[in-house]
Short mmCIF file of C-alpha atoms in Angstrom, two decimals:
data_model
loop_
_atom_site.label_atom_id
_atom_site.label_comp_id
_atom_site.label_asym_id
_atom_site.label_seq_id
_atom_site.Cartn_x
_atom_site.Cartn_y
_atom_site.Cartn_z
CA MET A 1 -14.69 -7.98 -32.02
CA HIS A 2 -17.87 -5.85 -31.29
CA GLU A 3 -19.94 -8.41 -32.72
CA LEU A 4 -18.57 -10.93 -30.07
CA ILE A 5 -18.82 -8.34 -27.16
CA GLY A 6 -22.39 -7.61 -27.90
CA LYS A 7 -23.19 -11.15 -27.12
CA THR A 8 -21.04 -11.67 -23.71
CA LYS A 9 -20.55 -7.92 -22.22
CA GLU A 10 -21.05 -6.96 -18.59
CA ILE A 11 -21.20 -10.87 -17.82
CA PRO A 12 -21.17 -11.34 -14.24
CA SER A 13 -18.28 -13.24 -12.59
CA SER A 14 -21.36 -15.53 -10.91
CA THR A 15 -22.39 -16.60 -14.34
CA TRP A 16 -18.96 -17.07 -15.90
CA LYS A 17 -18.70 -19.51 -12.74
CA LYS A 18 -21.83 -21.10 -13.26
CA ARG A 19 -21.10 -22.16 -16.73
CA LEU A 20 -18.09 -23.41 -15.76
CA SER A 21 -19.62 -25.73 -12.96
CA ASP A 22 -21.97 -26.93 -15.49
CA ILE A 23 -19.18 -28.57 -17.33
CA SER A 24 -18.17 -31.90 -16.32
CA ILE A 25 -14.32 -32.37 -16.20
CA HIS A 26 -15.28 -36.26 -16.71
CA THR A 27 -17.36 -35.21 -19.48
CA LEU A 28 -14.69 -33.02 -20.93
CA GLN A 29 -12.32 -36.16 -20.68
CA GLU A 30 -14.73 -38.17 -22.63
CA ARG A 31 -15.21 -35.80 -25.11
CA LEU A 32 -11.14 -35.17 -25.87
CA ASP A 33 -11.11 -39.26 -25.77
CA THR A 34 -13.44 -39.69 -28.57
CA THR A 35 -11.90 -36.69 -30.51
CA GLU A 36 -8.67 -39.08 -30.09
CA LYS A 37 -10.32 -41.82 -30.67
CA ASN A 38 -12.01 -40.66 -34.07
CA GLY A 39 -8.86 -39.50 -35.36
CA HIS A 40 -9.33 -35.74 -35.06
CA LYS A 41 -7.34 -32.39 -34.09
CA PRO A 42 -7.71 -32.41 -29.95
CA PHE A 43 -9.94 -29.37 -28.49
CA SER A 44 -11.57 -28.98 -32.30
CA ASP A 45 -14.86 -29.09 -30.67
CA PHE A 46 -13.71 -27.34 -27.44
CA SER A 47 -15.19 -23.61 -26.59
CA ASP A 48 -13.34 -21.19 -24.69
CA VAL A 49 -15.36 -22.02 -21.63
CA ASP A 50 -14.33 -25.67 -22.24
CA MET A 51 -10.63 -24.51 -22.23
CA LEU A 52 -10.96 -22.31 -19.39
CA GLN A 53 -12.71 -25.87 -17.15
CA TRP A 54 -10.20 -27.99 -18.54
CA PHE A 55 -6.82 -25.86 -18.03
CA LEU A 56 -8.26 -25.12 -14.31
CA HIS A 57 -9.53 -28.83 -13.23
CA ARG A 58 -7.46 -31.34 -15.91
CA ARG A 59 -5.68 -34.19 -14.03
CA GLU A 60 -1.81 -34.06 -14.49
CA HIS A 61 -0.17 -36.19 -12.01
CA LEU A 62 -0.96 -39.79 -11.34
CA LYS A 63 -1.20 -39.14 -7.58
CA ARG A 64 -3.67 -36.70 -6.76
CA GLN A 65 -2.39 -35.37 -3.91
CA HIS A 66 0.18 -34.16 -5.93
CA GLU A 67 -2.35 -31.94 -7.85
CA LYS A 68 -3.11 -28.03 -7.40
CA SER A 69 -4.60 -27.23 -4.41
CA ALA A 70 -7.99 -25.91 -4.31
CA ARG A 71 -7.44 -23.16 -2.92
CA THR A 72 -5.00 -22.57 -6.13
CA VAL A 73 -7.60 -23.05 -8.52
CA GLN A 74 -9.82 -21.06 -6.99
CA ALA A 75 -7.42 -18.48 -7.27
CA TYR A 76 -6.76 -18.99 -10.74
CA GLU A 77 -10.35 -19.64 -11.60
CA ARG A 78 -10.98 -15.66 -10.20
CA GLU A 79 -7.86 -14.30 -11.87
CA LEU A 80 -8.64 -16.07 -15.53
CA ILE A 81 -12.44 -14.62 -15.25
CA GLN A 82 -12.12 -10.73 -13.93
CA PHE A 83 -9.35 -11.11 -17.30
CA ILE A 84 -12.10 -12.36 -19.31
CA GLU A 85 -14.41 -9.60 -18.38
CA GLN A 86 -12.62 -6.98 -18.23
CA LEU A 87 -11.37 -7.43 -22.04
CA LEU A 88 -15.19 -7.91 -22.88
CA THR A 89 -16.03 -5.11 -20.88
CA TYR A 90 -13.39 -2.55 -21.35
CA SER A 91 -12.34 -3.26 -25.40
CA ILE A 92 -12.88 0.30 -26.64
CA GLU A 93 -10.67 1.57 -24.02
CA ILE A 94 -7.83 -1.25 -23.89
CA ASN A 95 -8.43 -0.64 -27.77
CA LEU A 96 -8.66 -4.55 -28.86
CA ASP A 97 -8.95 -4.16 -32.64
CA VAL A 98 -10.31 -7.51 -33.61
CA GLY A 99 -10.78 -7.20 -37.64
CA LYS A 100 -12.19 -11.08 -37.35
CA ILE A 101 -13.86 -12.98 -35.05
CA GLU A 102 -12.54 -16.40 -35.11
CA ASP A 103 -14.98 -19.50 -34.82
CA ASP A 104 -16.81 -16.97 -32.26
CA SER A 105 -13.97 -17.21 -29.89
CA LEU A 106 -12.51 -15.00 -27.80
CA PHE A 107 -8.90 -16.69 -26.78
CA LYS A 108 -8.52 -17.13 -30.50
CA SER A 109 -9.50 -13.49 -31.57
CA LEU A 110 -6.34 -12.42 -29.92
CA SER A 111 -2.94 -11.26 -30.54
CA SER A 112 0.13 -10.52 -29.17
CA ARG A 113 -0.65 -6.48 -29.45
CA HIS A 114 -4.15 -7.24 -27.16
CA ILE A 115 -2.16 -8.77 -24.77
CA ARG A 116 0.19 -5.97 -24.48
CA ARG A 117 -2.34 -3.09 -24.44
CA TYR A 118 -4.22 -5.49 -21.68
CA GLN A 119 -1.30 -5.63 -19.52
CA GLU A 120 -0.35 -1.51 -19.87
CA TRP A 121 -4.40 -0.58 -19.28
CA LEU A 122 -4.61 -2.71 -16.15
CA SER A 123 -1.67 -1.46 -14.77
CA GLU A 124 -2.29 2.32 -15.44
CA LYS A 125 -5.90 2.71 -16.75
CA SER A 126 -7.88 -0.14 -15.23
CA PRO A 127 -10.65 0.82 -12.60
CA TYR A 128 -8.87 -0.39 -9.62
CA ALA A 129 -5.47 1.43 -10.73
CA LEU A 130 -7.77 5.41 -11.32
CA THR A 131 -9.47 4.37 -7.86
CA LYS A 132 -6.99 2.73 -5.98
CA GLY A 133 -3.70 3.52 -7.25
CA ALA A 134 -1.41 1.43 -9.08
CA TYR A 135 -1.41 -2.24 -8.00
CA SER A 136 1.77 -3.35 -6.22
CA VAL A 137 4.48 -5.11 -8.82
CA ALA A 138 4.07 -8.61 -6.76
CA THR A 139 0.05 -8.38 -7.48
CA LEU A 140 0.86 -8.01 -11.14
CA SER A 141 3.48 -10.08 -11.51
CA ARG A 142 1.44 -13.10 -9.85
CA LYS A 143 -2.05 -11.47 -12.67
CA THR A 144 0.50 -11.64 -14.95
CA THR A 145 2.03 -15.16 -14.22
CA ILE A 146 -1.30 -17.03 -14.11
CA ILE A 147 -2.90 -15.20 -17.23
CA LYS A 148 0.50 -15.95 -19.29
CA ASN A 149 0.43 -19.46 -17.97
CA PHE A 150 -2.92 -19.93 -19.53
CA LEU A 151 -2.52 -18.66 -22.70
CA LYS A 152 0.69 -20.63 -23.14
CA PHE A 153 -1.36 -23.76 -22.05
CA LEU A 154 -4.03 -22.66 -24.85
CA PHE A 155 -1.07 -22.47 -27.72
CA GLU A 156 0.56 -25.44 -26.61
CA SER A 157 -2.68 -27.30 -26.66
CA ARG A 158 -3.52 -25.62 -30.12
CA TYR A 159 -6.64 -24.67 -29.47
CA ILE A 160 -5.25 -21.21 -30.35
CA THR A 161 -2.22 -20.89 -33.44
CA GLU A 162 -0.32 -17.73 -32.12
CA PRO A 163 1.85 -17.76 -28.77
CA ILE A 164 -0.05 -14.78 -27.58
CA HIS A 165 1.54 -14.99 -23.89
CA GLU A 166 4.82 -13.84 -25.18
CA GLY A 167 3.31 -10.60 -25.85
CA PHE A 168 3.48 -9.61 -22.06
CA PHE A 169 5.93 -7.13 -20.74
CA LYS A 170 8.44 -8.61 -18.30
CA ILE A 171 7.87 -7.78 -14.60
CA ASN A 172 10.98 -8.02 -12.44
CA ILE A 173 10.41 -7.81 -8.81
CA ARG A 174 13.26 -6.24 -7.08
CA LYS A 175 13.93 -6.30 -3.46
CA ASP A 176 12.62 -3.27 -2.68
CA ASP A 177 9.26 -3.90 -4.43
CA ARG A 178 8.35 -6.79 -1.73
CA PRO A 179 6.46 -5.03 0.94
CA ASN A 180 8.32 -5.53 4.31
CA ARG A 181 6.81 -8.24 6.63
CA ASP A 182 10.16 -8.06 9.17
CA LEU A 183 8.45 -8.68 12.45
CA GLY A 184 11.56 -9.65 15.44
CA PRO A 185 10.98 -11.11 19.09
CA LYS A 186 10.61 -7.91 21.06
CA GLU A 187 7.54 -6.54 18.73
CA VAL A 188 6.02 -10.11 18.94
CA ILE A 189 6.47 -10.36 22.72
CA GLN A 190 4.83 -6.74 22.99
CA LEU A 191 1.90 -8.09 21.19
CA LEU A 192 1.86 -11.08 23.16
CA ASP A 193 2.22 -8.95 26.45
CA TYR A 194 -0.57 -6.57 25.23
CA PHE A 195 -3.02 -9.39 24.87
CA ARG A 196 -2.28 -11.16 27.82
CA GLU A 197 -2.69 -8.06 29.93
CA ILE A 198 -5.95 -6.75 28.75
CA ASN A 199 -7.17 -10.83 28.70
CA HIS A 200 -7.97 -11.29 25.09
CA ALA A 201 -7.12 -14.93 24.69
CA ILE A 202 -8.14 -15.53 21.14
CA ALA A 203 -5.51 -12.93 19.46
CA PHE A 204 -2.71 -14.13 22.20
CA SER A 205 -3.27 -17.46 21.31
CA ILE A 206 -3.65 -17.23 17.40
CA ILE A 207 -0.15 -14.90 17.55
CA HIS A 208 1.88 -17.39 19.72
CA ILE A 209 0.82 -20.22 17.81
CA LEU A 210 1.33 -18.95 14.78
CA THR A 211 4.64 -17.38 15.80
CA MET A 212 6.18 -20.67 17.39
CA THR A 213 5.16 -22.63 14.45
CA GLY A 214 5.76 -20.87 11.34
CA MET A 215 2.34 -22.08 9.47
CA ARG A 216 0.96 -20.68 6.44
CA ASN A 217 -2.62 -19.12 6.91
CA GLU A 218 -4.37 -21.84 4.78
CA GLU A 219 -2.40 -24.29 6.85
CA PHE A 220 -3.58 -23.03 10.54
CA THR A 221 -7.17 -22.58 9.17
CA ARG A 222 -7.34 -26.10 7.93
CA LEU A 223 -6.36 -27.52 11.31
CA ARG A 224 -8.66 -30.51 12.91
CA VAL A 225 -8.22 -31.65 16.41
CA ARG A 226 -6.79 -34.69 15.30
CA ASP A 227 -4.17 -32.83 13.59
CA LEU A 228 -2.73 -32.10 16.92
CA GLN A 229 -0.83 -35.38 17.58
CA TYR A 230 1.28 -37.13 20.49
CA ASP A 231 5.06 -38.14 19.39
CA SER A 232 5.90 -41.06 21.93
CA ILE A 233 9.35 -41.51 20.60
CA THR A 234 10.66 -37.34 21.43
CA SER A 235 7.39 -37.30 24.23
CA THR A 236 6.46 -34.29 22.74
CA TYR A 237 3.08 -33.11 20.97
CA PHE A 238 2.97 -32.33 16.95
CA LEU A 239 0.72 -30.82 14.36
CA GLU A 240 0.72 -32.11 10.76
CA VAL A 241 -0.30 -29.78 8.94
CA LEU A 242 -1.10 -29.73 4.94
CA GLY A 243 0.97 -27.34 2.87
CA LYS A 244 1.42 -25.88 -0.73
CA GLY A 245 1.52 -28.97 -3.34
CA ASN A 246 -1.43 -30.76 -1.05
CA LYS A 247 2.71 -31.73 0.93
CA ARG A 248 2.35 -32.79 4.51
CA ARG A 249 5.32 -31.71 7.06
CA GLN A 250 4.86 -32.43 11.16
CA ILE A 251 5.60 -29.33 13.24
CA PRO A 252 6.65 -29.45 17.26
CA LEU A 253 4.32 -28.01 19.70
CA LYS A 254 6.37 -26.60 23.15
CA GLU A 255 4.58 -27.12 26.19
CA LYS A 256 3.50 -23.24 26.37
CA GLY A 257 2.09 -23.85 22.33
CA MET A 258 0.09 -26.55 23.93
CA ASN A 259 -1.10 -24.57 26.33
CA SER A 260 -1.76 -21.29 24.35
CA ILE A 261 -4.18 -24.29 22.37
CA ARG A 262 -5.77 -25.12 25.39
CA VAL A 263 -6.75 -21.29 26.43
CA PHE A 264 -7.84 -20.75 22.89
CA ARG A 265 -10.67 -23.49 23.04
CA SER A 266 -11.37 -22.89 26.75
CA ALA A 267 -12.10 -18.88 25.65
CA ARG A 268 -13.84 -20.07 22.62
CA GLY A 269 -16.45 -22.63 25.35
CA ILE A 270 -15.96 -25.67 22.94
CA ASP A 271 -14.40 -28.82 24.04
CA ASP A 272 -11.07 -29.75 25.23
CA ILE A 273 -8.89 -31.04 23.15
CA ASP A 274 -8.64 -34.35 25.10
CA VAL A 275 -12.50 -35.22 24.70
CA ALA A 276 -13.52 -32.88 21.34
CA ASP A 277 -13.92 -34.74 17.94
CA GLY A 278 -10.93 -35.18 15.55
CA ASP A 279 -12.70 -33.95 12.83
CA ALA A 280 -13.68 -30.86 14.53
CA PRO A 281 -11.54 -27.45 13.41
CA LEU A 282 -8.65 -27.27 16.00
CA PHE A 283 -9.49 -23.14 15.93
CA THR A 284 -12.91 -21.83 15.46
CA THR A 285 -14.27 -18.31 15.11
CA ASN A 286 -17.00 -17.14 17.55
CA THR A 287 -19.78 -19.02 15.70
CA GLY A 288 -17.80 -22.39 16.62
CA ARG A 289 -17.13 -22.67 12.61
CA ALA A 290 -13.49 -22.84 11.32
CA TYR A 291 -11.51 -20.14 10.28
CA SER A 292 -11.42 -19.10 6.37
CA PRO A 293 -7.89 -17.76 5.49
CA SER A 294 -9.09 -14.22 4.55
CA TYR A 295 -11.39 -13.73 7.17
CA LEU A 296 -8.44 -15.00 10.05
CA SER A 297 -6.12 -12.25 8.11
CA GLN A 298 -9.09 -9.43 8.18
CA TYR A 299 -9.68 -10.13 12.23
CA LEU A 300 -5.93 -10.54 12.69
CA THR A 301 -4.75 -7.54 10.88
CA LYS A 302 -7.80 -5.32 12.89
CA THR A 303 -7.14 -6.50 15.98
CA ILE A 304 -3.74 -5.77 15.85
CA LYS A 305 -4.12 -2.21 14.39
CA GLU A 306 -6.57 -1.55 17.48
CA SER A 307 -3.96 -2.37 20.19
CA GLY A 308 -2.36 1.01 18.87
CA LEU A 309 1.28 0.17 20.19
CA ALA A 310 3.90 2.61 19.69
CA PHE A 311 6.19 0.26 17.12
CA LEU A 312 3.12 -0.14 15.04
CA ARG A 313 3.08 3.62 14.11
CA PHE A 314 6.64 3.57 12.38
CA ARG A 315 5.44 0.44 10.41
CA SER A 316 5.03 0.50 6.29
CA THR A 317 2.52 -2.42 6.38
CA SER A 318 -0.11 -3.66 8.31
CA ILE A 319 0.26 -6.89 10.58
CA GLY A 320 -1.17 -10.38 9.46
CA PRO A 321 -0.72 -13.89 9.53
CA HIS A 322 2.13 -14.18 7.14
CA THR A 323 3.61 -11.47 8.97
CA PHE A 324 4.28 -14.38 11.93
CA ARG A 325 5.46 -16.53 9.73
CA HIS A 326 8.57 -14.43 9.17
CA ALA A 327 8.73 -13.78 12.63
CA PHE A 328 9.20 -17.50 12.70
CA ALA A 329 12.34 -17.58 10.65
CA ILE A 330 14.02 -14.27 12.27
CA ILE A 331 13.62 -15.82 15.50
CA SER A 332 15.24 -19.06 14.77
CA HIS A 333 17.85 -16.94 12.54
CA LEU A 334 18.78 -15.01 15.88
CA ASN A 335 18.82 -18.29 17.80
CA GLY A 336 21.51 -19.57 15.53
CA VAL A 337 19.49 -22.25 13.26
CA ASP A 338 21.07 -22.69 9.95
CA VAL A 339 19.13 -21.08 7.19
CA TYR A 340 18.44 -25.00 5.66
CA GLN A 341 16.98 -26.02 8.72
CA ILE A 342 14.50 -22.83 8.51
CA MET A 343 13.72 -23.66 4.93
CA LYS A 344 13.16 -27.22 6.05
CA SER A 345 10.94 -26.34 9.13
CA LEU A 346 8.61 -23.45 6.86
CA GLY A 347 7.88 -25.97 4.20
CA HIS A 348 9.66 -24.17 1.30
CA GLU A 349 10.88 -25.91 -1.42
CA GLN A 350 13.64 -23.77 -2.32
CA LEU A 351 16.19 -21.76 -0.11
CA SER A 352 15.91 -18.72 -1.99
CA THR A 353 12.18 -18.36 -0.81
CA THR A 354 13.94 -18.32 2.85
CA GLU A 355 16.72 -16.04 2.09
CA ILE A 356 13.96 -13.68 1.03
CA TYR A 357 12.38 -13.88 4.32
CA LEU A 358 15.88 -12.84 5.90
CA GLU A 359 17.31 -10.67 3.43
CA LYS A 360 16.83 -7.18 5.23
CA VAL A 361 18.12 -9.11 8.23
CA PHE A 362 21.26 -10.43 6.38
CA GLU A 363 22.14 -6.95 4.86
CA LYS A 364 21.80 -5.51 8.65
CA GLU A 365 24.15 -8.07 10.19
CA ARG A 366 26.82 -7.94 7.23
CA HIS A 367 27.20 -4.17 7.10
CA ALA A 368 30.62 -2.83 6.98
CA ILE A 369 30.40 -1.09 10.32
CA HIS A 370 30.39 -4.39 12.02
CA LEU A 371 34.02 -4.59 11.26
CA TRP A 372 35.63 -1.71 12.43
CA LYS A 373 37.50 -1.54 15.07
CA SER A 374 38.03 0.98 18.01
CA ASP A 375 42.18 0.75 17.21
CA VAL A 376 41.54 2.58 13.55
CA PHE A 377 38.70 4.77 14.29
CA GLY A 378 39.23 5.69 18.37
CA GLU A 379 37.00 6.58 20.74
CA TYR A 380 34.34 7.78 17.80
CA ILE A 381 32.96 4.20 16.79
#
């Protein structure tokens, strides 16, 4: 193993990304087709980098809009490159006792025990765990899922001969492991009142729009002026958003939501929506560019924290764009909206996902104490 590590240790992420970018997915497809034509084993001439590139960018669906989004691909690439770098850089700490290097391949040289040891190291002894504390269960689950999917792909493609993905320990996310992102109407109103009173039109408008639409962070940041449209049938405006899985949905806008968009654009000093270029971002930073999901999250979290509102002291988690998606679900439920309608409005694929958003509310509403009667417990109820 150290022979292989000696060649590749301390390779920075930028180098891995460059190696990937140097390989055209079209070229890989041609090589694969030639291999098949010549009757050879698929992927027999692929390297580890080739396989990673193929996994990330291969075409799986007839309709391209059904492929993984660019952001999903980037997230997979980031996690897998980190996985590779950690195996190479911390091989001794992880105890990668590889006896023989197979075809100069890291992936072909791994066994289930190495995967298990890596998972334990990541959870307990990785630099992040030692300096910042353990990863959350949700984060560990996400990292494990991505790596496991990749290793399973390598096995099913017969690039590796052992199902090493089965070496991972199971990670079960319990209800208590999820961060509490609940936010009710009273807290949202406090935030809106505060930012309106200090004339912070940007924060006010972002919070108002996110709450009234239930949009995802990425959906918000992708919006262009042309995505704001008028429906003559219902006489209302709506936003056409591109969600997960490149699925589009239409979100109606109340009049005050429209007002918030106009207020935002006026505060930024950019064209009113009636005269703006359709390809221009609907919401922009102070530089005139569209928000990135990470920047919007950092900006909104910081701005809300700096408000110093009293209720923030009692929260165990910060408030960011995704919190207002939960607020949309909770406020909809309190308005008597059926959970199935909430699911469709949020763009969830499964009802169980929406129920997770509402589980703490359901738990409180369905508590036995609410059924107690005064004729049983008298004046003390």
